[in-house]
Tab-separated table of C-alpha atoms in Angstrom:
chain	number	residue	atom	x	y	z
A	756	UNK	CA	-43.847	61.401	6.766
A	757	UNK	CA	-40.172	60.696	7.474
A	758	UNK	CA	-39.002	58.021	9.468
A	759	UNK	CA	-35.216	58.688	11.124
A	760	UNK	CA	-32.569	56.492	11.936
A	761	UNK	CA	-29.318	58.347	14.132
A	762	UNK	CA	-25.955	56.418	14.034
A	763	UNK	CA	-22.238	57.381	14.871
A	764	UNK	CA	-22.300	58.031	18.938
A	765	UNK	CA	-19.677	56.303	20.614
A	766	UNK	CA	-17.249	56.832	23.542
A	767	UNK	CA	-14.397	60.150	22.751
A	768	UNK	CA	-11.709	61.591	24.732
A	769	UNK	CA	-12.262	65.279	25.222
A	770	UNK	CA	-10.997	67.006	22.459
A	771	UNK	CA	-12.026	64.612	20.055
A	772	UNK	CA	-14.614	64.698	17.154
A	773	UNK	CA	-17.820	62.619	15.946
A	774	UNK	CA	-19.734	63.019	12.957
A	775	UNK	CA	-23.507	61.957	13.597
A	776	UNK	CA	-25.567	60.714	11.360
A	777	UNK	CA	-29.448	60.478	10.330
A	778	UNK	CA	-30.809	58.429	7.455
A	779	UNK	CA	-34.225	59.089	6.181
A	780	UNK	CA	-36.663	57.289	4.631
A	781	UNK	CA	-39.524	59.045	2.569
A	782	UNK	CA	-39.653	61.167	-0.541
A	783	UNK	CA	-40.236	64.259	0.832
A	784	UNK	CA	-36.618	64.615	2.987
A	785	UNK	CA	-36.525	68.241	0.856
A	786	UNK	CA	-39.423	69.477	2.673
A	787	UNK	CA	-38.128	69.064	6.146
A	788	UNK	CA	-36.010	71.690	8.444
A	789	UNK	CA	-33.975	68.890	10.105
A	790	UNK	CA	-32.678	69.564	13.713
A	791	UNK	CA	-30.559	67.839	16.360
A	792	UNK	CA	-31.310	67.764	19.771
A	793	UNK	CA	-29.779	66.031	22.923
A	794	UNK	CA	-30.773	64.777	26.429
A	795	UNK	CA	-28.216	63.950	29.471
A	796	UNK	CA	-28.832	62.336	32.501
A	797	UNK	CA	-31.482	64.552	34.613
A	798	UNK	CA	-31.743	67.026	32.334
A	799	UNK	CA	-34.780	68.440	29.647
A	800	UNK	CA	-34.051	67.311	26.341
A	801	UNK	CA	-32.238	70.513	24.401
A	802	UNK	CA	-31.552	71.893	20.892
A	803	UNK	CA	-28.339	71.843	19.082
A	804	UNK	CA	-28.569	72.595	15.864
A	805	UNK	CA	-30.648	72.850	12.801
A	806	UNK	CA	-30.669	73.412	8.931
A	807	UNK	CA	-33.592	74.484	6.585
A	808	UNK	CA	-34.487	72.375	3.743
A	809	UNK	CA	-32.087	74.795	1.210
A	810	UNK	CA	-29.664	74.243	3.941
A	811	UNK	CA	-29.264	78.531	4.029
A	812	UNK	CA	-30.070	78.663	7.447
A	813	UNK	CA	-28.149	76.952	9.973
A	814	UNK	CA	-28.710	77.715	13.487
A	815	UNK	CA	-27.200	76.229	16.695
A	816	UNK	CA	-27.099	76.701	20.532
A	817	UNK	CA	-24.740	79.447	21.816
A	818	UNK	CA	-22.674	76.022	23.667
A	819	UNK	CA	-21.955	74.517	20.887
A	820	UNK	CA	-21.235	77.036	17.981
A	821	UNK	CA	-17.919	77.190	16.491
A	822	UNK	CA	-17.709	73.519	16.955
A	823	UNK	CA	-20.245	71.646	15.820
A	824	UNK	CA	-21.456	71.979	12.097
A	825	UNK	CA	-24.547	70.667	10.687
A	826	UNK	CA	-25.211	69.676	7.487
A	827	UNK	CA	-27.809	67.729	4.716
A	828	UNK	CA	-27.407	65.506	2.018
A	829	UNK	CA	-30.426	65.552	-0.147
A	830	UNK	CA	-28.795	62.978	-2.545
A	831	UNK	CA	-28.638	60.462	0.635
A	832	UNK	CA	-31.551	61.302	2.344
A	833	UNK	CA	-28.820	62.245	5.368
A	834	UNK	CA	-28.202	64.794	7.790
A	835	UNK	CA	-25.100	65.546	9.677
A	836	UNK	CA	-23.884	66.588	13.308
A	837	UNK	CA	-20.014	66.861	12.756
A	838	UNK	CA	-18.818	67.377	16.319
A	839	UNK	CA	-15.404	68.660	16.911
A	840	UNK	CA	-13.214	70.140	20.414
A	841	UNK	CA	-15.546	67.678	22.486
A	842	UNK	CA	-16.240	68.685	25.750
A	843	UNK	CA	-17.286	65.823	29.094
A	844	UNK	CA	-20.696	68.531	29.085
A	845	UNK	CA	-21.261	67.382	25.322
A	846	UNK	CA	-21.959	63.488	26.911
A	847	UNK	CA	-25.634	63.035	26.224
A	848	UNK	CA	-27.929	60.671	23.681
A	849	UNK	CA	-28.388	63.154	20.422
A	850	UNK	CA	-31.881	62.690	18.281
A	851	UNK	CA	-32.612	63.551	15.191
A	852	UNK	CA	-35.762	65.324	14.439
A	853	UNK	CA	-37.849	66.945	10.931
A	854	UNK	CA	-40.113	69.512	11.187
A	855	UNK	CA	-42.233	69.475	8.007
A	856	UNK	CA	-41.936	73.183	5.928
A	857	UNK	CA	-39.986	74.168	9.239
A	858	UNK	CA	-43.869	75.718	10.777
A	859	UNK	CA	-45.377	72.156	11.737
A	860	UNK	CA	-43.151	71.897	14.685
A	861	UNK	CA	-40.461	69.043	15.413
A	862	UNK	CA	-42.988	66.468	14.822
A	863	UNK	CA	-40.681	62.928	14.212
A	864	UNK	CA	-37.861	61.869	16.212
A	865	UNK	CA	-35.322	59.272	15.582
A	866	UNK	CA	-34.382	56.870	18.762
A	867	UNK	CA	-31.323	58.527	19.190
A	868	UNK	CA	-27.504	57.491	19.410
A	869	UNK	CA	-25.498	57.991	22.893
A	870	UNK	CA	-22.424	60.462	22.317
A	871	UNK	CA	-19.940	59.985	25.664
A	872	UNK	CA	-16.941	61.889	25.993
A	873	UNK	CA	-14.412	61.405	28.643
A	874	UNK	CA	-12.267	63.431	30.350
C-alpha cells in the first residue's frame, strides 16, 4: 500500500497557475492509476483528473480540460496536477488518491492541500 503526501496549494489570482504535487511512499507506485480529486465548501468531493500507471490514459473532468494537465514521475514516486487559466470556481482543497491496478477502486487518499484563487 501507498501512503500520499499533496503539497503546492496556495493562494492565486485568477488567471494564474499551480503545479500540485503528491509524493509516494511504497514500492509498488507503478501499479497504481493515480487520480486527483477536490472538495469546496458545501459541496461532494469531485474528480479532476487521472493517469494510468503507463501514464497512456489521462482523463479529466469536462471543467477543467484544456487547462489542467496531469502527470507521473515513476523515478520520484510523484504525481502532478499542473493547473493553469485559474478560475475563483477552481478554489477548493485537492487530494490525491491511488487506485491499485486501476479496478480496486480509489482506495488511499492523501490529506489534501487547499488551492484558493481570487478574483
Amino acid at each position: 500500500q501507498v501512503h500520499l503526501v499533496e503539497s503546492g496549494g496556495g493562494l492565486v489570482q485568477a488567471g494564474g497557475s499551480l503545479r500540485l504535487s503528491c509524493a509516494a511512499s511504497g514500492r509498488t507506485f507503478s501499479s497504481y492509476t493515480m487520480g486527483w480529486f477536490r472538495q469546496a465548501p458545501g459541496k461532494e468531493r469531485e474528480f479532476v483528473a487521472a493517469v494510468s500507471w503507463d501514464s497512456r490514459s489521462p482523463s479529466y473532468a469536462d471543467s477543467v480540460k484544456g487547462r489542467f494537465t496531469i502527470s507521473r514521475d515513476s523515478a520520484k514516486n510523484t504525481v502532478y496536477l499542473q493547473m493553469n487559466s485559474l478560475k475563483p470556481e477552481d478554489t477548493a482543497i485537492y487530494y490525491c488518491a491511488a487506485d491499485l491496478f486501476g479496478i480496486t477502486g480509489w482506495g488511499t487518499w492523501g490529506q489534501g492541500t487547499q488551492v484558493t484563487v481570487s478574483s
